[in-house]
Short mmCIF file of C-alpha atoms in Angstrom, two decimals:
data_model
loop_
_atom_site.label_atom_id
_atom_site.label_comp_id
_atom_site.label_asym_id
_atom_site.label_seq_id
_atom_site.Cartn_x
_atom_site.Cartn_y
_atom_site.Cartn_z
CA MET Q 25 47.64 122.09 174.59
CA ARG Q 26 50.61 124.50 174.94
CA LEU Q 27 52.98 121.52 174.98
CA SER Q 28 51.39 120.15 171.88
CA ASN Q 29 51.75 123.47 170.03
CA SER Q 30 55.39 123.83 171.08
CA LEU Q 31 56.16 120.30 169.96
CA SER Q 32 54.53 120.96 166.59
CA ARG Q 33 56.61 124.12 166.08
CA LEU Q 34 59.83 122.22 167.00
CA LEU Q 35 59.10 119.42 164.56
CA GLY Q 36 58.37 121.98 161.84
CA CYS Q 37 61.74 123.64 162.37
CA LEU Q 38 63.54 120.31 162.18
CA VAL Q 39 61.82 119.51 158.89
CA LEU Q 40 62.83 122.88 157.44
CA LEU Q 41 66.45 122.45 158.54
CA ALA Q 42 66.60 118.96 157.01
CA ALA Q 43 65.14 120.22 153.76
CA SER Q 44 67.56 123.15 153.48
CA GLY Q 45 70.48 120.83 154.18
CA ALA Q 46 69.38 118.47 151.46
CA VAL Q 47 69.25 121.33 148.94
CA ALA Q 48 72.70 122.61 149.86
CA GLN Q 49 74.33 119.17 149.72
CA THR Q 50 76.71 118.66 146.75
CA PRO Q 51 75.80 115.57 144.71
CA ALA Q 52 78.36 112.79 144.66
CA VAL Q 53 80.64 112.69 141.57
CA PRO Q 54 81.20 109.20 140.15
CA SER Q 55 84.81 108.09 140.34
CA LEU Q 56 86.63 107.69 137.01
CA THR Q 57 88.37 104.66 138.48
CA GLN Q 58 85.16 102.75 139.00
CA THR Q 59 85.06 99.37 137.32
CA PRO Q 60 82.73 99.12 134.31
CA PRO Q 61 79.39 97.42 134.84
CA PRO Q 62 79.54 93.66 134.48
CA VAL Q 63 78.47 92.02 131.25
CA ALA Q 64 74.86 90.94 131.34
CA THR Q 65 74.30 87.34 132.32
CA GLY Q 66 74.41 85.07 129.31
CA ARG Q 67 76.47 87.52 127.21
CA VAL Q 68 80.14 87.50 126.18
CA THR Q 69 82.29 90.53 125.29
CA VAL Q 70 84.71 90.02 122.38
CA ASN Q 71 87.40 92.73 122.20
CA ALA Q 72 88.97 92.85 118.72
CA SER Q 73 92.11 94.46 117.32
CA ALA Q 74 94.22 94.15 114.16
CA ALA Q 75 97.91 94.33 113.28
CA PHE Q 76 100.15 94.16 110.23
CA ALA Q 77 101.58 90.68 109.76
CA ASP Q 78 105.22 91.62 109.19
CA ASN Q 79 105.87 93.96 112.12
CA ASN Q 80 102.86 93.41 114.39
CA GLU Q 81 102.18 97.15 114.38
CA PRO Q 82 98.53 97.92 115.24
CA ILE Q 83 96.25 99.06 112.41
CA ARG Q 84 94.57 102.27 113.50
CA SER Q 85 92.34 103.19 110.55
CA GLY Q 86 90.60 101.88 107.45
CA LEU Q 87 89.10 98.81 109.14
CA VAL Q 88 85.65 97.28 108.75
CA TRP Q 89 84.68 94.46 111.13
CA ARG Q 90 81.81 92.04 110.64
CA VAL Q 91 80.72 89.21 112.92
CA TYR Q 92 78.65 86.37 111.47
CA GLU Q 93 76.75 83.62 113.24
CA ASP Q 94 78.42 80.29 112.44
CA ARG Q 95 75.72 77.63 112.21
CA GLY Q 96 78.08 74.95 111.00
CA ASP Q 97 75.95 74.01 107.98
CA THR Q 98 75.45 75.17 104.41
CA THR Q 99 73.15 78.02 105.45
CA PRO Q 100 74.60 81.41 104.45
CA PRO Q 101 76.06 83.05 107.56
CA THR Q 102 73.98 85.81 109.15
CA ILE Q 103 75.70 89.03 110.17
CA VAL Q 104 75.09 89.86 113.84
CA ALA Q 105 77.44 92.81 114.42
CA ARG Q 106 79.65 95.27 112.55
CA SER Q 107 81.99 98.13 113.38
CA SER Q 108 84.51 100.51 111.79
CA SER Q 109 86.37 101.14 115.05
CA PRO Q 110 90.04 100.05 115.14
CA THR Q 111 89.38 98.28 118.47
CA PRO Q 112 85.70 97.36 118.70
CA GLY Q 113 84.02 95.45 121.51
CA PHE Q 114 81.21 93.09 120.53
CA THR Q 115 78.70 91.85 123.12
CA LEU Q 116 77.37 88.49 121.95
CA PRO Q 117 75.40 85.53 123.26
CA PRO Q 118 77.53 82.41 123.84
CA GLY Q 119 77.96 80.51 120.58
CA ASN Q 120 80.02 80.04 117.45
CA TYR Q 121 80.93 82.95 115.18
CA ILE Q 122 83.04 84.00 112.22
CA MET Q 123 84.89 87.30 112.69
CA HIS Q 124 85.80 88.99 109.40
CA LEU Q 125 88.08 92.00 108.98
CA SER Q 126 88.40 94.13 105.83
CA TYR Q 127 91.28 96.51 105.25
CA GLY Q 128 90.51 97.97 101.84
CA PHE Q 129 90.95 95.06 99.40
CA ALA Q 130 92.78 92.95 102.03
CA SER Q 131 91.01 90.83 104.61
CA ALA Q 132 91.37 88.27 107.39
CA SER Q 133 88.89 86.06 109.23
CA LYS Q 134 88.75 83.70 112.19
CA ARG Q 135 86.27 81.26 113.67
CA LEU Q 136 85.36 81.90 117.30
CA SER Q 137 83.69 79.79 119.95
CA VAL Q 138 82.73 82.00 122.91
CA ARG Q 139 81.22 80.74 126.15
CA SER Q 140 81.61 83.25 128.99
CA GLY Q 141 83.42 86.31 130.31
CA GLN Q 142 85.57 88.44 128.00
CA VAL Q 143 87.55 87.33 124.95
CA ASN Q 144 90.41 89.22 123.29
CA GLU Q 145 91.03 88.53 119.58
CA ARG Q 146 93.82 89.99 117.43
CA LEU Q 147 93.77 89.44 113.66
CA THR Q 148 96.81 90.00 111.46
CA VAL Q 149 96.71 91.23 107.86
CA SER Q 150 99.46 91.05 105.22
CA ALA Q 151 98.61 94.35 103.59
CA GLY Q 152 99.87 97.80 102.72
CA ALA Q 153 98.69 100.66 100.54
CA LEU Q 154 99.35 102.73 97.42
CA LYS Q 155 99.19 106.50 97.19
CA LEU Q 156 99.45 107.67 93.57
CA LYS Q 157 100.14 110.98 91.85
CA GLY Q 158 100.98 112.20 88.35
CA ALA Q 159 103.31 114.76 86.79
CA VAL Q 160 104.51 116.13 83.47
CA GLY Q 161 108.21 116.73 83.86
CA ASP Q 162 108.60 118.62 87.13
CA SER Q 163 105.02 119.92 87.10
CA PRO Q 164 102.45 118.01 89.15
CA ILE Q 165 99.15 117.18 87.48
CA ALA Q 166 96.00 118.40 89.20
CA PRO Q 167 94.42 115.42 91.02
CA ASN Q 168 91.03 115.98 89.37
CA ARG Q 169 92.59 115.40 85.93
CA LEU Q 170 93.97 111.97 86.82
CA SER Q 171 92.50 108.52 87.30
CA PHE Q 172 94.20 105.23 88.12
CA THR Q 173 93.37 101.60 87.41
CA VAL Q 174 95.06 98.85 89.42
CA TYR Q 175 95.49 95.26 88.23
CA VAL Q 176 96.98 92.06 89.60
CA PRO Q 177 99.27 90.58 86.89
CA SER Q 178 98.61 86.98 85.88
CA GLY Q 179 101.32 85.08 84.01
CA GLN Q 180 102.38 87.16 81.02
CA ASN Q 181 99.26 89.33 81.24
CA SER Q 182 100.01 92.51 83.20
CA GLU Q 183 96.26 93.25 83.39
CA GLY Q 184 95.29 89.79 84.58
CA ARG Q 185 92.69 90.79 87.14
CA LEU Q 186 91.12 94.18 87.79
CA VAL Q 187 91.34 95.34 91.40
CA ILE Q 188 90.04 98.90 91.21
CA ALA Q 189 89.14 101.32 88.41
CA ASN Q 190 88.91 105.12 88.47
CA ALA Q 191 90.89 105.55 91.68
CA LYS Q 192 91.78 109.18 92.35
CA ALA Q 193 95.14 110.80 92.98
CA ASN Q 194 96.17 110.89 96.65
CA ASP Q 195 93.64 108.22 97.61
CA ILE Q 196 94.92 105.60 100.05
CA ILE Q 197 94.35 102.33 98.16
CA ARG Q 198 94.65 99.50 100.70
CA LEU Q 199 95.79 96.24 99.12
CA PRO Q 200 97.13 92.81 100.05
CA GLU Q 201 100.90 92.54 99.98
CA GLY Q 202 102.17 91.90 96.43
CA THR Q 203 103.00 93.41 93.02
CA TYR Q 204 100.44 95.40 91.05
CA HIS Q 205 100.19 96.90 87.56
CA VAL Q 206 99.02 100.54 87.67
CA VAL Q 207 97.61 102.43 84.67
CA SER Q 208 97.47 106.23 84.98
CA THR Q 209 95.18 108.21 82.66
CA TYR Q 210 95.69 111.96 82.29
CA GLY Q 211 92.59 113.61 80.85
CA ASP Q 212 90.13 111.54 78.81
CA ALA Q 213 92.05 110.68 75.63
CA ASN Q 214 95.30 108.77 75.12
CA ALA Q 215 97.67 110.26 77.72
CA ILE Q 216 98.39 107.01 79.57
CA MET Q 217 101.34 105.75 81.63
CA ARG Q 218 101.93 102.34 83.18
CA SER Q 219 104.04 101.08 86.06
CA ASP Q 220 104.51 97.93 88.15
CA LEU Q 221 104.52 98.74 91.87
CA LYS Q 222 105.16 96.61 94.93
CA VAL Q 223 102.98 96.83 98.04
CA GLU Q 224 104.71 95.85 101.28
CA SER Q 225 102.89 94.91 104.46
CA GLY Q 226 102.54 97.78 106.90
CA ARG Q 227 103.78 100.43 104.46
CA VAL Q 228 102.23 103.06 102.18
CA THR Q 229 104.00 103.03 98.80
CA GLU Q 230 103.90 106.51 97.27
CA ALA Q 231 104.49 106.75 93.52
CA THR Q 232 104.36 109.52 90.91
CA LEU Q 233 103.70 108.40 87.33
CA ASN Q 234 105.32 110.77 84.87
CA HIS Q 235 103.34 111.50 81.72
CA ARG Q 236 104.70 112.76 78.42
CA ALA Q 237 101.69 114.77 77.27
CA ALA Q 238 100.23 118.23 76.81
CA THR Q 239 96.84 119.90 76.61
CA VAL Q 240 95.89 121.54 73.31
CA THR Q 241 92.95 123.83 72.58
CA LEU Q 242 91.31 123.27 69.19
CA LYS Q 243 90.09 126.23 67.14
CA LEU Q 244 88.66 126.97 63.71
CA VAL Q 245 89.30 130.64 62.92
CA GLY Q 246 88.90 133.06 60.02
CA THR Q 247 92.34 134.59 60.60
CA GLU Q 248 95.32 133.51 62.65
CA GLY Q 249 94.66 134.40 66.28
CA GLY Q 250 91.09 135.42 65.42
CA GLU Q 251 87.81 134.55 67.06
CA ALA Q 252 86.91 130.85 66.99
CA PHE Q 253 83.79 129.68 65.16
CA ALA Q 254 81.15 128.28 67.52
CA GLY Q 255 79.52 124.92 66.88
CA THR Q 256 82.55 123.38 65.15
CA ALA Q 257 82.89 119.58 65.24
CA PHE Q 258 86.51 118.45 65.77
CA SER Q 259 88.11 115.05 65.35
CA VAL Q 260 91.67 114.22 66.43
CA LEU Q 261 93.19 111.26 64.57
CA THR Q 262 96.49 109.42 64.48
CA PRO Q 263 98.41 109.61 61.18
CA GLY Q 264 97.04 106.13 60.51
CA GLY Q 265 93.44 107.34 60.79
CA ASP Q 266 92.48 106.07 64.26
CA VAL Q 267 90.13 108.45 66.05
CA ILE Q 268 91.57 109.61 69.40
CA ARG Q 269 89.07 112.25 70.45
CA GLU Q 270 85.99 114.04 69.15
CA ALA Q 271 84.52 117.28 70.47
CA ILE Q 272 82.08 120.04 69.53
CA GLY Q 273 82.45 123.69 70.45
CA ALA Q 274 84.27 126.92 69.76
CA PHE Q 275 87.52 125.93 71.48
CA PRO Q 276 87.44 122.52 73.19
CA SER Q 277 90.57 121.29 74.97
CA VAL Q 278 92.03 117.80 74.86
CA THR Q 279 95.02 116.25 76.61
CA LEU Q 280 97.12 114.10 74.29
CA ALA Q 281 100.26 111.99 74.53
CA GLU Q 282 103.21 113.49 72.71
CA GLY Q 283 103.30 112.60 69.03
CA GLU Q 284 101.91 113.37 65.57
CA TYR Q 285 98.20 113.95 64.93
CA VAL Q 286 95.69 115.01 62.28
CA LEU Q 287 92.96 117.50 63.16
CA ILE Q 288 89.69 117.61 61.20
CA ALA Q 289 87.19 120.44 61.67
CA ARG Q 290 83.64 120.46 60.28
CA HIS Q 291 81.62 123.68 60.16
CA GLU Q 292 78.53 124.61 58.11
CA GLY Q 293 78.94 121.67 55.76
CA LYS Q 294 82.64 122.28 55.05
CA VAL Q 295 85.65 120.24 56.19
CA TYR Q 296 89.10 121.56 57.07
CA THR Q 297 92.23 119.65 58.11
CA ARG Q 298 95.76 120.18 59.38
CA ASP Q 299 98.57 118.12 60.86
CA PHE Q 300 100.05 119.04 64.22
CA THR Q 301 102.55 117.80 66.80
CA VAL Q 302 102.16 117.50 70.56
CA GLU Q 303 105.30 118.14 72.63
CA SER Q 304 105.34 117.00 76.24
CA GLY Q 305 104.63 119.83 78.67
CA LEU Q 306 103.86 122.38 75.92
CA ASP Q 307 100.20 123.41 76.23
CA ARG Q 308 99.06 125.50 73.25
CA ASP Q 309 96.31 126.38 70.77
CA ILE Q 310 95.96 124.36 67.56
CA GLU Q 311 94.25 126.52 64.96
CA ILE Q 312 92.85 125.73 61.57
CA VAL Q 313 92.57 128.93 59.52
CA VAL Q 314 89.68 128.95 57.06
CA PRO Q 315 91.06 129.96 53.67
CA PRO Q 316 89.47 133.05 52.10
CA THR Q 317 86.75 132.36 49.55
#
């Protein structure tokens, strides 16, 4: 009996020692050099990347990848994977696919037939980009007052095909390599400038379109420099009578190309007019003084 009790106490001590050792043991840290887990059986990894066609420089941003199942018939292809990573890895079942890459308005695609293991695919794109700004003389125009429209010329028509409308200043507009017609609009009236710009593969073409325009504030007043009448309806016309801009308020502002204009103001059933001139870069008030009754 004594032997049995002694043996029990010894076994208990050994269990306690083993337990305390297990608690104190530092867990193993996985090695960073371990090989990645193998691709699941029956799956293929397709590693994709893109480069500019002219210099083979890798494209590191602005990419959208789509992988479609290629059934080889007239059935519309079904998208099976997508990514916006510059170097995505797609895990796919063996089969036939169409890999499509978009870089802004430029694109490239390739048919793939994958069977096993890992596949590396590199697509090339003949594309560059535009970055546009505006100025009046040496003064930059605030980006929120500008918009740009980009066209592809066709024959004698500079605005043959619309590419993008209402692009903002400083946007990166990614385009296929080629020549484009750019229309810059300053404000929301007739302050417009045009330019033909060339996009080269692998390069961002920066351009500043220089406007000859100014912003004028329209007022109907009782005396020169006096308080403007609220609720006045204004119309800005060319000397030939074409309406350029209409506005209602005490002192609306309008940005106009330099030139000659006619201002008409309507208030409480009465009509007042005056001619005025816009000089590039000279922002000012244009007042119509109501004659005394």
